[in-house]
mmCIF file of C-alpha atoms in Angstrom:
data_model
loop_
_atom_site.group_PDB
_atom_site.id
_atom_site.type_symbol
_atom_site.label_atom_id
_atom_site.label_comp_id
_atom_site.label_asym_id
_atom_site.label_seq_id
_atom_site.Cartn_x
_atom_site.Cartn_y
_atom_site.Cartn_z
ATOM 1 C CA MET A 1 52.258 57.326 120.703
ATOM 2 C CA LYS A 2 53.979 54.018 119.642
ATOM 3 C CA HIS A 3 57.056 55.437 117.908
ATOM 4 C CA PRO A 4 57.338 59.281 118.397
ATOM 5 C CA LEU A 5 60.005 61.251 116.360
ATOM 6 C CA ARG A 6 62.763 62.187 118.737
ATOM 7 C CA ILE A 7 64.337 65.542 118.952
ATOM 8 C CA GLY A 8 67.281 65.870 116.605
ATOM 9 C CA LEU A 9 66.019 63.220 114.251
ATOM 10 C CA SER A 10 64.462 63.907 110.850
ATOM 11 C CA THR A 11 62.098 61.979 108.660
ATOM 12 C CA LEU A 12 61.404 61.787 104.916
ATOM 13 C CA VAL A 13 57.731 62.104 103.775
ATOM 14 C CA LYS A 14 55.748 62.253 100.580
ATOM 15 C CA ILE A 15 52.598 64.346 100.264
ATOM 16 C CA ASP A 16 50.116 63.597 97.563
ATOM 17 C CA THR A 17 48.657 67.028 96.433
ATOM 18 C CA THR A 18 46.853 65.687 93.287
ATOM 19 C CA ASN A 19 43.427 65.990 94.967
ATOM 20 C CA THR A 20 42.489 69.658 95.134
ATOM 21 C CA GLU A 21 38.737 69.073 96.061
ATOM 22 C CA GLY A 22 37.435 70.657 99.189
ATOM 23 C CA SER A 23 38.132 73.885 101.113
ATOM 24 C CA ALA A 24 41.706 75.139 101.554
ATOM 25 C CA LEU A 25 41.077 77.417 104.452
ATOM 26 C CA ALA A 26 38.536 77.503 107.420
ATOM 27 C CA THR A 27 35.174 78.957 106.555
ATOM 28 C CA SER A 28 34.949 81.152 109.661
ATOM 29 C CA VAL A 29 37.523 83.354 111.576
ATOM 30 C CA ARG A 30 38.551 82.112 114.973
ATOM 31 C CA GLN A 31 37.894 84.857 117.687
ATOM 32 C CA GLN A 32 40.238 83.298 120.223
ATOM 33 C CA ALA A 33 43.304 81.273 120.156
ATOM 34 C CA ALA A 34 42.802 77.614 119.883
ATOM 35 C CA TYR A 35 45.477 76.886 122.439
ATOM 36 C CA SER A 36 47.553 79.084 124.714
ATOM 37 C CA SER A 37 50.325 78.577 127.294
ATOM 38 C CA ASN A 38 52.005 80.776 129.842
ATOM 39 C CA LEU A 39 55.123 78.475 129.860
ATOM 40 C CA TYR A 40 57.484 81.378 129.221
ATOM 41 C CA ALA A 41 55.641 84.058 131.219
ATOM 42 C CA GLY A 42 58.103 85.696 133.522
ATOM 43 C CA LYS A 43 61.140 84.090 131.863
ATOM 44 C CA LEU A 44 61.387 86.585 129.108
ATOM 45 C CA GLY A 45 60.559 89.604 131.279
ATOM 46 C CA PHE A 46 57.117 90.143 129.920
ATOM 47 C CA ASP A 47 53.769 88.242 129.954
ATOM 48 C CA HIS A 48 52.925 87.628 126.257
ATOM 49 C CA ARG A 49 49.149 87.040 125.851
#
């Protein structure tokens, strides 16, 4: 990443929502999580999976 947004900084964005063509949601239900992490496992006193 050439210019990442640093923690504590903010940005101003504009989002063009005039084009409403296409699907708004996925066409199928995900059976498993796309990503998972055990970063906090043990630190909070339980293993959240």
